[in-house]
mmCIF file of C-alpha atoms and ligand atoms in Angstrom:
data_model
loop_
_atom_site.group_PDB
_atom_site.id
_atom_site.type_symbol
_atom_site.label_atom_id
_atom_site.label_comp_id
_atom_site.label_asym_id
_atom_site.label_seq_id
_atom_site.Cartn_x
_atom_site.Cartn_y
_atom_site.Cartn_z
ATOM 1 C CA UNK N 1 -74.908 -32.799 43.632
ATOM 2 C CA UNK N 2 -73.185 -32.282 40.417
ATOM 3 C CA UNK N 3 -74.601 -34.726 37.839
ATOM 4 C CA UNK N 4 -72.531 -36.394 35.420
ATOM 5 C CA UNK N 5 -69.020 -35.511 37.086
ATOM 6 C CA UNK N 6 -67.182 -38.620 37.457
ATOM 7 C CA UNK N 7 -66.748 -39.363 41.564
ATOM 8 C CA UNK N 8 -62.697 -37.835 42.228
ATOM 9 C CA UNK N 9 -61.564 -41.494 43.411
ATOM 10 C CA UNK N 10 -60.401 -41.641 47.189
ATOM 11 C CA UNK N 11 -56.675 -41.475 47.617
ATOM 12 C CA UNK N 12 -54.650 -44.217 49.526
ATOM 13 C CA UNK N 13 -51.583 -44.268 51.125
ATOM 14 C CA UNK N 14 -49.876 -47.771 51.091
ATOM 15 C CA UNK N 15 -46.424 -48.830 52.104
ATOM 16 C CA UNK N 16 -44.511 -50.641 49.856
ATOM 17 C CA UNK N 17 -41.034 -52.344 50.520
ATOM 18 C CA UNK N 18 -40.814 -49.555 53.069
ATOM 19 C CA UNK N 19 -41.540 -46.612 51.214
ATOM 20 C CA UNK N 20 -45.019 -44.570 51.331
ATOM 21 C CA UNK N 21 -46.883 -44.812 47.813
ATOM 22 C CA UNK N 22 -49.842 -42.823 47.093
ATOM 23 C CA UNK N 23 -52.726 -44.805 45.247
ATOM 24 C CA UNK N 24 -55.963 -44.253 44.003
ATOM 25 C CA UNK N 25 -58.611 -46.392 45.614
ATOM 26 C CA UNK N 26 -59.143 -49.375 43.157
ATOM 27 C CA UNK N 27 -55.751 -49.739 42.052
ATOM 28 C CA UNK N 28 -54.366 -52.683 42.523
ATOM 29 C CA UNK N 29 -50.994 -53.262 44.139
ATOM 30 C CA UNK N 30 -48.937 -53.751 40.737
ATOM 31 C CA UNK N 31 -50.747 -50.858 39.498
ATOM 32 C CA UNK N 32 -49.593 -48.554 42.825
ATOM 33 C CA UNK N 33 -46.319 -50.358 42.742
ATOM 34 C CA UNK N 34 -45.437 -49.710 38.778
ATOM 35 C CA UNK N 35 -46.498 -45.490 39.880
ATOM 36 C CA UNK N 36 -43.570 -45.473 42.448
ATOM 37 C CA UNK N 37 -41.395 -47.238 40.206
ATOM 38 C CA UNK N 38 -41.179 -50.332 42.263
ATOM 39 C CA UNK N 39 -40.896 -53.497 40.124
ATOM 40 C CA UNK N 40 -42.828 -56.398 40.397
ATOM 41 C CA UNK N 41 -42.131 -59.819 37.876
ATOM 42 C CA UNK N 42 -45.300 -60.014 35.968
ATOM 43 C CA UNK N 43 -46.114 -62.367 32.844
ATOM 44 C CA UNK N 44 -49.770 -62.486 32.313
ATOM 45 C CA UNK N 45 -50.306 -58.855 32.524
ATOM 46 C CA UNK N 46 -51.051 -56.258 30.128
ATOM 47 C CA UNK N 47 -52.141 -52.526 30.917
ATOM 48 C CA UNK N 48 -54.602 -52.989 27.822
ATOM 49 C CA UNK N 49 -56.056 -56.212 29.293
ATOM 50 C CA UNK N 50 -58.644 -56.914 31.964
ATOM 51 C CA UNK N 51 -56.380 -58.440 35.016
ATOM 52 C CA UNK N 52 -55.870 -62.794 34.484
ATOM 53 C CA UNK N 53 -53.859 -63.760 37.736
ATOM 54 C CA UNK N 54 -52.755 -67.180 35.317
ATOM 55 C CA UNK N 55 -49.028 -66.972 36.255
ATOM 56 C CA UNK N 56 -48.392 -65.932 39.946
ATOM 57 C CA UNK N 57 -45.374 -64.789 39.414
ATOM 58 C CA UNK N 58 -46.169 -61.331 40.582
ATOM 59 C CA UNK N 59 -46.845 -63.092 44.197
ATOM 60 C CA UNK N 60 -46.258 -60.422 47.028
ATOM 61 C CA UNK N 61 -46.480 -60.772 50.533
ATOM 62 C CA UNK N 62 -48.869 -58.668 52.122
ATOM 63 C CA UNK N 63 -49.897 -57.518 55.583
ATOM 64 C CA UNK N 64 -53.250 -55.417 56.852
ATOM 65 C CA UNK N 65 -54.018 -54.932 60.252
ATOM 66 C CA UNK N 66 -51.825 -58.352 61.851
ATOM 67 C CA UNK N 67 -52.743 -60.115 59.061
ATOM 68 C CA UNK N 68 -50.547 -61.597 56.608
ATOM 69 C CA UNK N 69 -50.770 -63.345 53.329
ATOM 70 C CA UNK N 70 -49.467 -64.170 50.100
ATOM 71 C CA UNK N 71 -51.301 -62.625 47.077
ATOM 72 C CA UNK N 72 -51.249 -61.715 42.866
ATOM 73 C CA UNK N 73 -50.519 -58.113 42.864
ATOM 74 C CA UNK N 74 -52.180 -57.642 39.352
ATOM 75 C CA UNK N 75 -55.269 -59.061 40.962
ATOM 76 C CA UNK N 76 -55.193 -57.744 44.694
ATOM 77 C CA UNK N 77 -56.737 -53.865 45.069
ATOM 78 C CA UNK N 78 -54.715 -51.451 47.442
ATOM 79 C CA UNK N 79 -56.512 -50.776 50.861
ATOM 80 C CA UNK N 80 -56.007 -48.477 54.135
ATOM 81 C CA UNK N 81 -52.705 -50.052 56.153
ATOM 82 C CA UNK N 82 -51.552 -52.638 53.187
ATOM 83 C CA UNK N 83 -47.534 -53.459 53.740
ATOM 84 C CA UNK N 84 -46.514 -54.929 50.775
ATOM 85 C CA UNK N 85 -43.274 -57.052 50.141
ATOM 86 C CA UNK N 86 -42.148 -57.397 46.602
ATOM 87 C CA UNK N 87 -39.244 -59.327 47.773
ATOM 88 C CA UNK N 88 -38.949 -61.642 50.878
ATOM 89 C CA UNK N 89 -37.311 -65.048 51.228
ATOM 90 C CA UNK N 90 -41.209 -66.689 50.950
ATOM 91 C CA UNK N 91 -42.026 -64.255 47.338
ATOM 92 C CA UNK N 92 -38.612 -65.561 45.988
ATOM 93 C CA UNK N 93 -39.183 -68.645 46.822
ATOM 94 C CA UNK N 94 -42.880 -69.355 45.087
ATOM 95 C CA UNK N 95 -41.538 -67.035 42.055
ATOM 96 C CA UNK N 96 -38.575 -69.472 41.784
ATOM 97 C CA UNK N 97 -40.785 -72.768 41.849
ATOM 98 C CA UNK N 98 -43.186 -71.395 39.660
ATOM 99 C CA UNK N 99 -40.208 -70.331 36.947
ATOM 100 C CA UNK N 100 -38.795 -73.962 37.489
ATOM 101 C CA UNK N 101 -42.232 -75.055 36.642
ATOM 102 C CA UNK N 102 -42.481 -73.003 33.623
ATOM 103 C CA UNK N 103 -39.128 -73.516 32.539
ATOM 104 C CA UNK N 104 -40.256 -77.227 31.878
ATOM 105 C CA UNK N 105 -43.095 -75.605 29.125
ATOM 106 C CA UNK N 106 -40.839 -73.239 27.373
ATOM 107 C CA UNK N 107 -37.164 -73.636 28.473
ATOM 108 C CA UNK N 108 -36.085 -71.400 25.479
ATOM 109 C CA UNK N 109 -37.645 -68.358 26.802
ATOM 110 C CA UNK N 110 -35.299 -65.378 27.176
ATOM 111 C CA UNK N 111 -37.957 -63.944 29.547
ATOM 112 C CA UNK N 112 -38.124 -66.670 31.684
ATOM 113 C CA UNK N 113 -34.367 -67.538 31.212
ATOM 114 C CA UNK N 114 -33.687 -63.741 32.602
ATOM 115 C CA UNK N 115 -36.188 -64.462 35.588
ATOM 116 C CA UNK N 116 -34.692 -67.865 36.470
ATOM 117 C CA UNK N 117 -31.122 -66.165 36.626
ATOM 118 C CA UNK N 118 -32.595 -63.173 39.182
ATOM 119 C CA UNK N 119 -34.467 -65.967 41.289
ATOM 120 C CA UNK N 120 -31.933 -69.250 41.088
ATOM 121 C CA UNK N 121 -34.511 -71.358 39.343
ATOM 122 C CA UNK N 122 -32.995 -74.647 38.529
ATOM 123 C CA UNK N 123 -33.896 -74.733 34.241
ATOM 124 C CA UNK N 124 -33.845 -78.429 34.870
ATOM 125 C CA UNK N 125 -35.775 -79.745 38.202
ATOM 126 C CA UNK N 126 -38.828 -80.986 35.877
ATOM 127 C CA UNK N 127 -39.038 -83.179 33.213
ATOM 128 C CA UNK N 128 -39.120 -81.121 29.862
ATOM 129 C CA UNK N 129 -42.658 -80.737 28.109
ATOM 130 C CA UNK N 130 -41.847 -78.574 25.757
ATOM 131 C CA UNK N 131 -45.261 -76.605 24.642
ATOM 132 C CA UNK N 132 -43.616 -73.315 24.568
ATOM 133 C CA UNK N 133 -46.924 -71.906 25.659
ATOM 134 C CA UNK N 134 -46.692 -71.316 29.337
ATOM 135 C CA UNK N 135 -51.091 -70.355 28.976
ATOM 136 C CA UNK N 136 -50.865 -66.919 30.164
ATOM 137 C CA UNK N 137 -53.751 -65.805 28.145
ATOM 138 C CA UNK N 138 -51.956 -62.883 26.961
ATOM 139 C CA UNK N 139 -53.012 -63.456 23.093
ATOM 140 C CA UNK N 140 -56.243 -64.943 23.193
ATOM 141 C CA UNK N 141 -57.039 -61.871 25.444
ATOM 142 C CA UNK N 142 -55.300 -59.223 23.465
ATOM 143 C CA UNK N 143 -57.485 -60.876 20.492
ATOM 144 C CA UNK N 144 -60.565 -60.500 22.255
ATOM 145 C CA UNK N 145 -60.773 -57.477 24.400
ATOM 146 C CA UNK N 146 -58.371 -54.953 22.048
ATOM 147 C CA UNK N 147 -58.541 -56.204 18.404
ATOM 148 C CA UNK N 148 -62.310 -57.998 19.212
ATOM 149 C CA UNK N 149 -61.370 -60.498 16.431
ATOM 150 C CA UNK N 150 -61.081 -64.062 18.661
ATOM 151 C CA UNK N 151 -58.546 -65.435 16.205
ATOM 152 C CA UNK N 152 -57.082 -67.526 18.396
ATOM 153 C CA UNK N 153 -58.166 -69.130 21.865
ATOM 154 C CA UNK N 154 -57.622 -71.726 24.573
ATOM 155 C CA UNK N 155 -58.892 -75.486 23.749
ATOM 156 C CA UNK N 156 -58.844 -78.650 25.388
ATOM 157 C CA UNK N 157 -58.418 -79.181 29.185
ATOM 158 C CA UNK N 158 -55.733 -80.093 31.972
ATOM 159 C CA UNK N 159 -52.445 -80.952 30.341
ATOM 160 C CA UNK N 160 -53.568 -81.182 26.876
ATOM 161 C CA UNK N 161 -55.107 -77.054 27.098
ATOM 162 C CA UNK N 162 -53.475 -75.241 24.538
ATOM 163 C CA UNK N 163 -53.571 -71.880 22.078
ATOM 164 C CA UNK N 164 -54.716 -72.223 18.656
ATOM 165 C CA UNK N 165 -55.465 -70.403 15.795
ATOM 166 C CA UNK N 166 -59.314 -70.380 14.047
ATOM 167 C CA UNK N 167 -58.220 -70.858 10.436
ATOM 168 C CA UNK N 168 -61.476 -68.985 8.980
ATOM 169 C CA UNK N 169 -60.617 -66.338 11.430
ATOM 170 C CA UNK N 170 -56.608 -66.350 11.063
ATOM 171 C CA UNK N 171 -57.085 -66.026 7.124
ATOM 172 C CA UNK N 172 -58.709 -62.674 7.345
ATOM 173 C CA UNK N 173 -57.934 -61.136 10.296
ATOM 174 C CA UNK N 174 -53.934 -62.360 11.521
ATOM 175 C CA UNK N 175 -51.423 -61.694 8.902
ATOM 176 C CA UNK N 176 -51.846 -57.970 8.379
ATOM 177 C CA UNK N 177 -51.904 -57.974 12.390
ATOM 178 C CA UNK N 178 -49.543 -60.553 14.452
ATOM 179 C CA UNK N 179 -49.653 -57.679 17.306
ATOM 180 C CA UNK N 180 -50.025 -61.062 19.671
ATOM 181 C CA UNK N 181 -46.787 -62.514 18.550
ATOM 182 C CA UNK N 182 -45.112 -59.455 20.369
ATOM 183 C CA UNK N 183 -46.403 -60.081 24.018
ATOM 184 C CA UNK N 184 -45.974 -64.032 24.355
ATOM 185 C CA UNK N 185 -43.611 -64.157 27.100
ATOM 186 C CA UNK N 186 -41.957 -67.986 25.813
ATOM 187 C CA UNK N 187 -41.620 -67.408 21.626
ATOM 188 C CA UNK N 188 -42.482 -64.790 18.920
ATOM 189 C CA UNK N 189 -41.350 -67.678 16.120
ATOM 190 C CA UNK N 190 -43.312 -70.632 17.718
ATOM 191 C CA UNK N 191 -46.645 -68.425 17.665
ATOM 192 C CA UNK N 192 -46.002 -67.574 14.331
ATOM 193 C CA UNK N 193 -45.684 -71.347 13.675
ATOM 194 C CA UNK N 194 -48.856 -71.885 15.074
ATOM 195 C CA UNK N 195 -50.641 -69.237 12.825
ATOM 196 C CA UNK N 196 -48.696 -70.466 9.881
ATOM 197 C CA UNK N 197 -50.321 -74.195 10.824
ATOM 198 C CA UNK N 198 -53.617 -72.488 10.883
ATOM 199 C CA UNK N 199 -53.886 -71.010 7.833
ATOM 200 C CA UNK N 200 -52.615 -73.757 5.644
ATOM 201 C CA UNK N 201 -55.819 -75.400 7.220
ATOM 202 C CA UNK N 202 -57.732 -72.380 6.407
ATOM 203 C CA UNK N 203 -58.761 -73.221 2.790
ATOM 204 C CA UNK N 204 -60.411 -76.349 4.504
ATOM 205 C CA UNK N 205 -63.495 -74.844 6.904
ATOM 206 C CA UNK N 206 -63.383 -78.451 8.499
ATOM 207 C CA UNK N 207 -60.269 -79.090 9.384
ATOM 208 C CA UNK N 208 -58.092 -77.797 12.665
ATOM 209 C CA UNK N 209 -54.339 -77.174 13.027
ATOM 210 C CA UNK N 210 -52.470 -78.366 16.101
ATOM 211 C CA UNK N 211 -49.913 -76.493 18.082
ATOM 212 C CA UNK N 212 -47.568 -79.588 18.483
HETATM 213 S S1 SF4 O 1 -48.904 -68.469 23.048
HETATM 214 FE FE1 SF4 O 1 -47.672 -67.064 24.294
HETATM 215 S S2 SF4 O 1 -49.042 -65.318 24.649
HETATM 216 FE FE2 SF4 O 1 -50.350 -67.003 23.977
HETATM 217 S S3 SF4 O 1 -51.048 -68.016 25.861
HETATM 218 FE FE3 SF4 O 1 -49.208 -69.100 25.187
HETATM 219 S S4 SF4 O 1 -47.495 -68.120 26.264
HETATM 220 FE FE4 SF4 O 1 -49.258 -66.724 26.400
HETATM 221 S S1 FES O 2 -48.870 -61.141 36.361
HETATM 222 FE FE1 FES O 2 -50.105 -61.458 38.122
HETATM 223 S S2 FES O 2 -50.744 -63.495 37.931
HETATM 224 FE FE2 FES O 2 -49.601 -63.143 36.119
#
């Protein structure tokens, strides 16, 4: 045995929407999908970030050996005999409930707008509660696991969870960086609003700014 070679990982061949992908074992399905230029909606995921699965909109039907299901294809790893469908009348129809469900959270959002259009989401089936954070993690993660800073994070619960800014953090750390603002999927402007709150608090250790 040669010590310290890396193991060569074990190749797999999945079919996606009908066509034969090659994938390395441990891949997951977005991951084998995105390598045969096959697109799958995603708006939680980043290729930087450890895998969420907050938004479902990268729901794919799947099939191994008779068995069928519907799964996250940022989350679900690529095994011997998967049949993936990225598109199916089921996929389109959770990825068009869940955009009506986000539209109601940030109904500005040219990224969800854009979705909405390819799917037929209705922009109005729920009552607007405007947050324009949709929770997909994407900058309290980027914070964390790429700039290691934890300016900002999730607080509260339930409904009232949102994003926000640690002012004694923020002050330092944000306003030379902002790389977050860039990958919200709902608003650049509002997250900058949010930071902006934060560090007008930031002079005052005790105090906390709110999102709303
Ligand atoms: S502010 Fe934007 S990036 Fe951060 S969790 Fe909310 S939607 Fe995602
Ligand atoms: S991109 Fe897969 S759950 Fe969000």
């Amino acid at each position: 045995m040669i010590m310290g070679k890396q193991k060569k990982k074990r190749e797999i061949i999945v079919q996606i929407d009908g066509k034969e992908v090659k994938a390395a074992e441990g891949m997951t399905i977005l991951e084998a999908a995105q390598k045969a230029d096959i697109f799958i909606p995603t708006l939680c995921h980043h290729k930087k970030l450890e895998p969420y699965g907050a938004c479902r909109i990268c729901t794919v039907e799947v099939e191994v050996r008779g068995w069928k299901s519907l799964v996250a294809a940022c989350l679900y790893p690529v095994e011997r005999d998967l049949v993936v469908r990225t598109r199916s009348e089921k996929v389109d129809r959770i990825r068009k409930m869940i955009l009506e469900f986000l539209l109601a959270h940030a109904p500005c959002s040219p990224q969800l707008q854009e979705l909405a259009q390819e799917y037929g989401a209705d922009q109005d089936r729920f009552e607007k509660e405007s947050s324009f954070c949709i929770l997909c993690g994407l900058c309290v993660r980027y914070c964390a696991e790429v700039k290691k800073k934890n300016a900002v994070g999730f607080v509260e619960c339930g409904a009232r969870r949102e994003i926000r800014f640690i002012p004694e953090i923020a002050a330092t750390e944000c306003v030379n960086c902002k790389e977050c603002f860039e990958l919200c999927p709902t608003s650049y402007l509002q997250a900058a609003f949010v930071l902006t709150q934060a560090l007008a608090f930031s002079t005052d250790s005790s105090s906390t700014a709110s999102t709303k």
